[in-house]
Amino acid sequence: MNLMNLTAVELGKKIKNKEVTAVQATQAALDAIRQKEKAVNSFVTVDEEKALQRAEEIQKRIDAGELTGPLAGVPVAIKDNMCTEGMLTTCSSKILYNFVPTYSAQAVENLEKAGAVIIGKTNMDEFAMGSTTETSAFGETKNPWNTGHVPGGSSGGSCAAVAAEEVPFALGSDTGGSIRQPSSFCGVTGIKPTYGTVSRYGLIAYGSSLDQIGPIAKDVTDCATILEAISSYDEKDSTSVKREDYAFTEALVDDVKGLKIGIPRDYFGEGLDPEVKEAVLGVAKTLKDKGAIVEEFDLGLVKYAIPAYYIIACAEASSNLARFDGVKYGYRTEEYTDLHNMYKKSRSEGFGAEVKRRIMLGSFVLSSGYYDAYYLKALRVKALIKKAFDEAFAKYDVILGPAAPTTAPKLGESLSNPIQMYLGDIYTISVNLAGLPGISIPCGIDSKGLPIGAQLLGDCFKEKNIIRAAYSFEKTRTYMHSPLA
Amino acid sequence: MKNYETVIGLEVHVELATKTKIFCSCSTQFGGAPNSHTCPVCTGQPGSLPVLNKQVVEYAVAVGLATNCTITQYSKFDRKNYFYPDNPQNYQISQLYLPICRNGSVEIETASGKKNVRIHEIHMEEDAGKLVHDEWEDVSIVDYNRSGVPLIEIVSEPDMRSAEEVIAYLETLRQTIQYLGASDCKLNEGSMRADVNLSVREVGSKKFGTRTEMKNLNSFKAIAHAIEGERQRQIELLEMGRKVVQETRRWDDNKESSHAMRSKEDAQDYRYFPEPDLVPIVISDEWIANIKASQPELRPQKLERYKKEYGLPDYDARILTESKHMADLFEATTKICQKPKKVSNWLMVECMRLVKDQDMDVEDISFSPVHLAKLIDLAEEGVITGNVAKDVFEKIFKEDIEPEAYVKEHGLMSMNDEAELKATIEQVVAANPQAVEDYHNGKEKAFASLVGQTMRATKGKANPAIVNKILKELL
């Protein structure tokens, strides 16, 4: 039996039932990683020794009856922008090539409390800036469905690790689609929760007002279970929201009768690959057949989302990434003449091209004389987008659309044309601007053999609506393992 | 030469007296080994996030209310971006767009009367760490203990016209803030810092001249000197037909002069934008009312109370209430010995004399009120003479000794024994026949000289009343 074929919840059940030990599960993950890493390169760091040691401790606590949750003993991979105490955390950047945090992110701590075993840290676009995982300083990750293609990004390492079945589940982060888009490219499921649901404490910030951590796994059941484990109100994160209800698994109900689903016409226009369109409309049909009320509508403002997003995210990033200066931690240039020269050389040598591009863009839009024209205007667009969604959610419980305009592009195709790459985020970024929850689920395979993903959006704090719709859809098909699985 | 008017506005930074930092729970205590009061937040570790200390808001609002400001009930933090190693994130969390307090004023009093100085705004921000440059090793080291210590910046309108007004304004601010308990406001330790914006213009002109900003002013004396110096410098430039350049200047206390640090042309673009890691601060009417209600007695009320409750003259009450620390010392001592006028005399005369002699700040007086109260009792009961009491007070002031034990240990009790004193006085009389003769010839001074000789012989311990009595008998 290949333990990594199982979902996280299935594996957790076997561990609970003493069919498998946590150590065996961890060993299975480590073996799979050893076998597949060369082809997929989804990890930056794998800590075998610590993982096995931790698995043993967890097993003892399971045996003692102290750990009974669904994730106890299940191996997990963490995107490399979440701090892990004592374990290298690089953001896939040279500038943090040697950074070992003194503390763990709250989401990671919550997972550890649930008894999950951290195996290692996954590759990503440098500082989560990119949609292909090609901007990593440690080599690109490949798509387990076809290693000539990208896995998407920026959580490409986490999604590829799940699709290649190196681990049953992983954590990702989503600032403009970084969980949902690679999930769709890799044929796995990922949730970006409502802003404020999962603590950002310990998540190395890209765009602070947009960043959210979320689960990536094989199915909706896993994702709901993991989300339940990592969500918490955290006093250390001022933007954390004290929610009334964290019981996401209660929404795992195969019933969409009367559920109102809106299909934004704007999401199905020019630029959308016909195969993707057909598959996503297929989801609508399936849900309609199961009793949902499906209706088309005009969302509006879609074309403004991309510029607004890149202004806000880059502005915040230009400030968030200022702390990487060679003074306190991380990379420092070897030779320098004075303080300014050290800053300049350390940052020039430590950051990659895409990160520099976004820092420059962000610095520019915040400059005196430009602030009103760019940043303030972008904030106004953000407010209008939120309003458009508010109006839509007054009518619909769920909005359905594609997660990305195409399936995974070939390696090397995207970076040469950043504008094209930015346009690929068109369906995902509005969700971050509005702070909404979104889920990406596999819904088909295109003629190239690459997975297609559909995206379901809900109103703020209404994860249960999208979990229920996604779960109901998922019940109509079987999970497709990637060729590398 | 034309007639010039000086126009001055102040930016005053005050370190708030919270126990913990503004955005984390690290201690704000001064001293401590380098980087011992730090955590991921105040050292700018990746992934760390700020959480606002509520006490900072309460202090800022209290200062705003005491300076007649309008409280901004929907206030926000902004990031001020600049690179420097004492600033671990390379941005400072401050307030630009929606500062917590606006449009206030304080009344100041100078020789030429009373006037109002308007306050433009008060905003909250975090302090930076400290850089230490080791010339010997050719390295710079950074200590983040101060990083994240809460500050408020009080920005005045350009309403002051002289160094005297500036000092009066600063004294008033300091007094108010100390009374609120929001800060100890020590200029020499940097818990209160003032930057002076100064320009000159011809008397009668409505337009402001080009201003300069002066930094690094660590005492009232430095501020007064810097203002005078800068005023002269700008007038000289204008008289020569040259222009004042808008720039930041640094005061050098040793050289008693300032030099240009940076001009407006190379001023940094701080790229301010709203801090996305913090939520807006919403201050309800109720919260403001609570802060108002818990406001301690401020100076004007205290002054009136001292006159009424303790029957002190206006002069005494003014001096005692000038500093909250002095007033606290007065009240604590009076509570123990119940002799307000005596306590007031000791504090105003002997204590202030020593403060001046030692070139100290009133805030640094550190003796225990219990000891002063005891000393007053000892003197009142005649256990020690007035002369001895002054010496013992100096010991209390400098070393905070317990006076009763000290007096006993050093045998300083006054000599009240008539027989013993008579023997000493007889010796004095025998040794000074000339003085005795002078006395008999009607020279009153001679009597005083004999008393003095007796006191000297008893090291000041002789009870003066008894000495007078015996001496008269003997003569």
Coordinates of C-alpha atoms in Angstrom, one line a residue, chain A residues 54-386:
Chain A
R54 CA 8.8 14.3 15.8
A55 CA 6.8 11.4 14.4
E56 CA 7.9 9.2 17.3
E57 CA 6.9 11.8 19.9
I58 CA 3.5 12.2 18.1
Q59 CA 3.0 8.4 18.1
K60 CA 3.6 8.3 21.8
R61 CA 1.0 11.0 22.4
I62 CA -1.4 9.2 20.1
D63 CA -0.8 6.0 22.1
A64 CA -1.3 7.8 25.3
G65 CA -4.7 9.1 24.0
E66 CA -3.6 12.7 24.1
L67 CA -3.8 13.3 20.4
T68 CA -7.1 12.2 18.8
G69 CA -7.6 14.7 16.0
P70 CA -7.9 13.8 12.3
L71 CA -4.4 15.1 11.4
A72 CA -2.5 13.5 14.3
G73 CA 0.6 11.8 12.8
V74 CA 0.0 13.0 9.3
P75 CA 3.1 14.4 7.4
V76 CA 2.8 17.9 6.0
A77 CA 4.9 20.3 4.0
I78 CA 5.0 24.0 4.7
K79 CA 5.5 26.8 2.1
D80 CA 8.9 28.3 2.7
N81 CA 7.5 31.8 3.6
M82 CA 6.2 30.6 7.0
C83 CA 8.5 30.7 9.9
T84 CA 9.4 27.4 11.4
E85 CA 11.4 27.5 14.6
G86 CA 14.9 26.0 14.1
M87 CA 14.2 25.2 10.4
L88 CA 15.6 27.1 7.5
T89 CA 13.0 29.6 6.1
T90 CA 14.1 31.2 2.8
C91 CA 11.1 32.5 0.9
S92 CA 13.1 30.8 -2.0
S93 CA 15.3 33.9 -1.9
K94 CA 19.1 34.2 -1.8
I95 CA 18.7 37.0 0.6
L96 CA 17.3 34.6 3.3
Y97 CA 19.5 31.6 2.2
N98 CA 20.7 31.1 5.8
F99 CA 17.8 32.4 7.8
V100 CA 16.6 30.1 10.7
P101 CA 13.7 31.7 12.6
T102 CA 13.6 31.7 16.4
Y103 CA 9.8 31.2 16.4
S104 CA 7.1 29.4 14.4
A105 CA 4.2 31.0 12.5
Q106 CA 0.9 30.7 14.4
A107 CA -0.6 28.5 11.6
V108 CA 2.4 26.1 11.9
E109 CA 2.0 26.0 15.6
N110 CA -1.7 25.2 15.2
L111 CA -0.8 22.3 12.9
E112 CA 1.7 21.0 15.4
K113 CA -0.9 21.2 18.1
A114 CA -3.1 19.1 15.9
G115 CA -0.2 16.5 15.7
A116 CA 0.8 17.0 12.1
V117 CA 4.5 16.1 11.3
I118 CA 6.4 18.8 9.5
I119 CA 8.6 17.2 6.8
G120 CA 10.1 20.3 5.2
K121 CA 9.6 23.5 3.4
T122 CA 8.3 23.9 -0.1
N123 CA 9.6 25.9 -3.0
M124 CA 7.8 29.0 -4.2
D125 CA 8.2 32.1 -6.3
E126 CA 10.7 34.3 -4.5
F127 CA 8.8 36.1 -1.8
A128 CA 5.6 34.7 -3.4
M129 CA 6.1 37.0 -6.3
G130 CA 5.2 35.1 -9.4
S131 CA 2.7 32.7 -10.9
T132 CA 5.0 29.9 -11.9
T133 CA 7.5 29.0 -9.1
E134 CA 10.2 29.9 -11.6
T135 CA 11.4 33.0 -9.8
S136 CA 12.8 30.8 -6.9
A137 CA 16.5 31.2 -6.2
F138 CA 16.6 27.4 -5.8
G139 CA 15.5 26.3 -9.2
E140 CA 12.0 26.0 -10.6
T141 CA 9.5 23.4 -9.5
K142 CA 8.0 21.2 -12.2
N143 CA 4.4 20.2 -12.8
P144 CA 3.9 16.5 -11.7
W145 CA 1.4 16.1 -14.6
N146 CA 4.1 17.1 -17.2
T147 CA 7.5 18.1 -16.0
G148 CA 8.0 20.3 -19.0
H149 CA 5.3 22.6 -17.6
V150 CA 5.2 24.9 -14.6
P151 CA 3.2 24.0 -11.5
G152 CA 1.9 27.5 -11.2
G153 CA 2.7 29.8 -8.3
S154 CA 3.6 31.1 -6.0
S155 CA 2.7 28.0 -3.9
G156 CA 3.9 25.8 -6.7
G157 CA 6.1 23.7 -4.4
S158 CA 3.2 22.9 -2.0
C159 CA 0.8 22.0 -4.9
A160 CA 3.4 19.9 -6.7
A161 CA 4.3 18.1 -3.5
V162 CA 0.7 17.1 -3.0
A163 CA 0.1 16.2 -6.7
A164 CA 3.3 14.2 -6.8
E165 CA 2.2 12.5 -3.6
E166 CA 5.3 13.4 -1.7
V167 CA 3.1 14.5 1.2
P168 CA -0.7 14.1 1.7
F169 CA -1.2 17.9 2.3
A170 CA 0.6 21.2 2.5
L171 CA 0.2 24.8 3.5
G172 CA 0.3 27.6 1.0
S173 CA -0.3 31.3 1.0
D174 CA -2.4 33.3 -1.3
T175 CA -1.9 37.0 -2.0
G176 CA -3.4 37.2 -5.5
G177 CA -4.2 33.6 -6.3
S178 CA -1.0 31.8 -5.1
I179 CA -3.0 28.8 -3.6
R180 CA -5.8 28.6 -6.1
Q181 CA -3.9 29.0 -9.4
P182 CA -1.2 26.3 -8.7
S183 CA -3.9 24.1 -7.2
S184 CA -5.7 24.2 -10.5
F185 CA -2.5 23.7 -12.5
C186 CA -1.6 20.6 -10.4
G187 CA -5.0 19.1 -10.2
V188 CA -5.4 19.5 -6.4
T189 CA -7.7 21.4 -4.1
G190 CA -6.8 24.6 -2.3
I191 CA -8.7 27.1 -0.1
K192 CA -7.9 30.8 0.4
P193 CA -9.9 31.7 3.5
T194 CA -11.5 35.0 4.3
Y195 CA -8.9 37.6 5.2
G196 CA -8.3 37.4 9.0
T197 CA -9.3 33.8 9.4
V198 CA -5.8 32.3 9.6
S199 CA -3.2 34.3 11.6
R200 CA -0.5 35.9 9.5
Y201 CA 1.9 35.9 12.5
G202 CA 5.0 34.3 11.2
L203 CA 4.1 34.5 7.6
I204 CA 6.8 36.5 5.9
A205 CA 4.8 39.3 4.4
Y206 CA 4.4 40.1 0.7
G207 CA 1.2 42.2 0.5
S208 CA 0.1 42.4 4.1
S209 CA -3.5 43.5 3.4
L210 CA -4.0 40.6 1.0
D211 CA -1.9 37.7 2.3
Q212 CA -3.7 34.6 3.7
I213 CA -2.5 31.1 4.6
G214 CA -4.6 28.2 3.4
P215 CA -4.6 24.4 2.9
I216 CA -3.7 22.5 -0.2
A217 CA -4.7 18.8 -0.4
K218 CA -6.3 16.1 -2.6
D219 CA -9.9 16.9 -1.8
V220 CA -12.4 19.2 -0.1
T221 CA -12.7 17.0 3.0
D222 CA -9.0 17.4 3.6
C223 CA -9.0 21.1 3.0
A224 CA -12.0 21.8 5.3
T225 CA -10.3 19.6 8.0
I226 CA -7.0 21.4 7.7
L227 CA -8.6 24.8 7.6
E228 CA -10.4 24.0 10.8
A229 CA -7.0 23.1 12.4
I230 CA -5.0 26.1 11.3
S231 CA -7.7 28.9 11.8
S232 CA -7.7 30.8 15.1
Y233 CA -8.1 34.2 16.5
D234 CA -4.6 35.4 17.2
E235 CA -3.9 38.4 19.4
K236 CA -0.5 38.7 17.8
D237 CA -2.1 39.5 14.5
S238 CA -4.1 42.7 14.7
T239 CA -5.9 41.9 11.4
S240 CA -7.0 38.5 12.8
V241 CA -10.8 38.2 13.2
K242 CA -12.5 36.5 16.1
R243 CA -15.0 34.4 14.2
E244 CA -18.1 32.8 15.6
D245 CA -17.7 29.6 13.7
Y246 CA -14.6 27.6 12.8
A247 CA -16.4 24.3 12.2
F248 CA -15.7 24.1 8.5
T249 CA -16.1 20.3 8.3
E250 CA -19.8 20.7 9.2
A251 CA -20.2 22.0 5.6
L252 CA -19.1 18.7 4.1
V253 CA -22.6 17.9 2.9
D254 CA -23.5 16.5 -0.5
D255 CA -26.5 18.8 -1.1
V256 CA -26.8 21.9 -3.1
K257 CA -30.5 22.1 -3.5
G258 CA -31.6 25.7 -3.6
L259 CA -28.0 27.0 -3.5
K260 CA -27.8 30.1 -5.6
I261 CA -24.8 30.1 -7.9
G262 CA -23.8 33.2 -10.0
I263 CA -21.7 32.9 -13.1
P264 CA -20.0 36.2 -13.9
R265 CA -20.1 36.7 -17.7
D266 CA -17.0 38.8 -17.3
Y267 CA -15.0 35.7 -16.3
F268 CA -15.9 33.8 -19.5
G269 CA -14.9 36.4 -22.2
E270 CA -11.8 37.0 -24.3
G271 CA -8.6 35.3 -23.2
L272 CA -10.2 32.3 -21.6
D273 CA -9.0 29.0 -23.1
P274 CA -12.1 27.2 -24.7
E275 CA -11.2 23.9 -23.0
V276 CA -11.1 25.6 -19.6
K277 CA -14.4 27.4 -20.3
E278 CA -16.1 24.1 -21.2
A279 CA -14.9 22.3 -18.1
V280 CA -15.9 25.1 -15.8
L281 CA -19.3 25.4 -17.4
G282 CA -19.5 21.7 -16.9
V283 CA -19.2 22.2 -13.1
A284 CA -22.2 24.7 -13.4
K285 CA -24.2 22.1 -15.2
T286 CA -23.4 19.4 -12.7
L287 CA -24.4 21.6 -9.7
K288 CA -27.6 22.6 -11.5
D289 CA -28.4 19.0 -12.1
K290 CA -28.0 18.5 -8.4
G291 CA -30.6 21.2 -7.6
A292 CA -28.6 24.4 -7.4
I293 CA -30.0 27.5 -9.0
V294 CA -27.5 28.7 -11.6
E295 CA -27.6 32.2 -13.1
E296 CA -25.4 34.4 -15.2
F297 CA -24.7 38.0 -14.2
D298 CA -22.3 40.9 -14.8
L299 CA -19.8 41.4 -12.0
G300 CA -18.0 44.4 -13.6
L301 CA -14.7 46.1 -12.8
V302 CA -12.7 43.0 -13.7
K303 CA -10.2 44.8 -15.9
Y304 CA -9.4 47.3 -13.1
A305 CA -8.5 44.5 -10.6
I306 CA -5.1 43.7 -12.1
P307 CA -3.6 47.3 -12.0
A308 CA -5.2 47.9 -8.5
Y309 CA -3.7 44.7 -7.2
Y310 CA -0.2 45.2 -8.6
I311 CA -0.2 48.8 -7.1
I312 CA -1.3 47.8 -3.7
A313 CA 0.6 44.5 -3.4
C314 CA 3.9 46.1 -4.7
A315 CA 3.5 49.2 -2.5
E316 CA 3.2 47.0 0.6
A317 CA 5.9 44.7 -0.6
S318 CA 8.4 47.5 -1.2
S319 CA 8.1 48.4 2.4
N320 CA 7.8 44.8 3.8
L321 CA 10.9 43.8 2.0
A322 CA 12.9 46.8 3.3
R323 CA 14.0 44.8 6.3
F324 CA 16.1 42.5 4.2
D325 CA 19.2 44.7 4.2
G326 CA 22.1 42.5 5.3
V327 CA 22.3 44.1 8.7
K328 CA 20.4 41.7 11.0
Y329 CA 20.1 38.3 9.2
G330 CA 20.3 36.8 5.8
Y331 CA 22.6 37.5 3.0
R332 CA 25.2 40.3 3.2
T333 CA 27.5 41.1 0.4
E334 CA 31.2 40.2 1.0
E335 CA 32.8 43.4 0.2
Y336 CA 31.5 46.9 0.7
T337 CA 32.9 50.4 1.3
D338 CA 30.2 51.9 3.6
L339 CA 26.7 51.4 4.9
H340 CA 25.0 52.6 1.8
N341 CA 27.2 50.4 -0.4
M342 CA 26.5 47.4 1.8
Y343 CA 22.7 48.0 1.5
K344 CA 22.9 48.4 -2.2
K345 CA 25.1 45.4 -2.9
S346 CA 23.4 43.1 -0.4
R347 CA 20.0 43.8 -1.9
S348 CA 21.1 43.9 -5.5
E349 CA 22.8 40.5 -5.1
G350 CA 20.2 39.0 -2.7
F351 CA 17.0 39.7 -4.6
G352 CA 16.0 38.2 -8.0
A353 CA 14.7 40.1 -11.0
E354 CA 10.9 39.8 -10.3
V355 CA 11.3 40.9 -6.7
K356 CA 13.4 43.9 -7.7
R357 CA 10.8 44.8 -10.4
R358 CA 8.0 44.8 -7.8
I359 CA 10.0 46.7 -5.2
M360 CA 10.7 49.4 -7.8
L361 CA 7.1 49.5 -8.9
G362 CA 5.9 49.7 -5.3
S363 CA 8.5 52.4 -4.4
F364 CA 7.4 54.4 -7.4
V365 CA 3.7 54.4 -6.7
L366 CA 4.3 55.5 -3.1
S367 CA 6.6 58.3 -4.1
S368 CA 5.6 61.9 -3.3
G369 CA 3.6 63.3 -6.2
Y370 CA 2.4 59.8 -7.3
Y371 CA 0.8 58.5 -4.2
D372 CA -2.7 60.1 -4.9
A373 CA -2.6 59.1 -8.6
Y374 CA -1.7 55.5 -8.0
Y375 CA -2.0 54.2 -4.5
L376 CA -5.0 56.1 -3.3
K377 CA -6.8 55.4 -6.6
A378 CA -6.0 51.7 -6.3
L379 CA -7.5 51.7 -2.8
R380 CA -10.6 53.3 -4.3
V381 CA -10.8 50.6 -6.9
K382 CA -10.4 48.0 -4.2
A383 CA -13.4 49.5 -2.3
L384 CA -15.5 49.4 -5.5
I385 CA -14.6 45.8 -6.2
K386 CA -15.6 44.9 -2.7

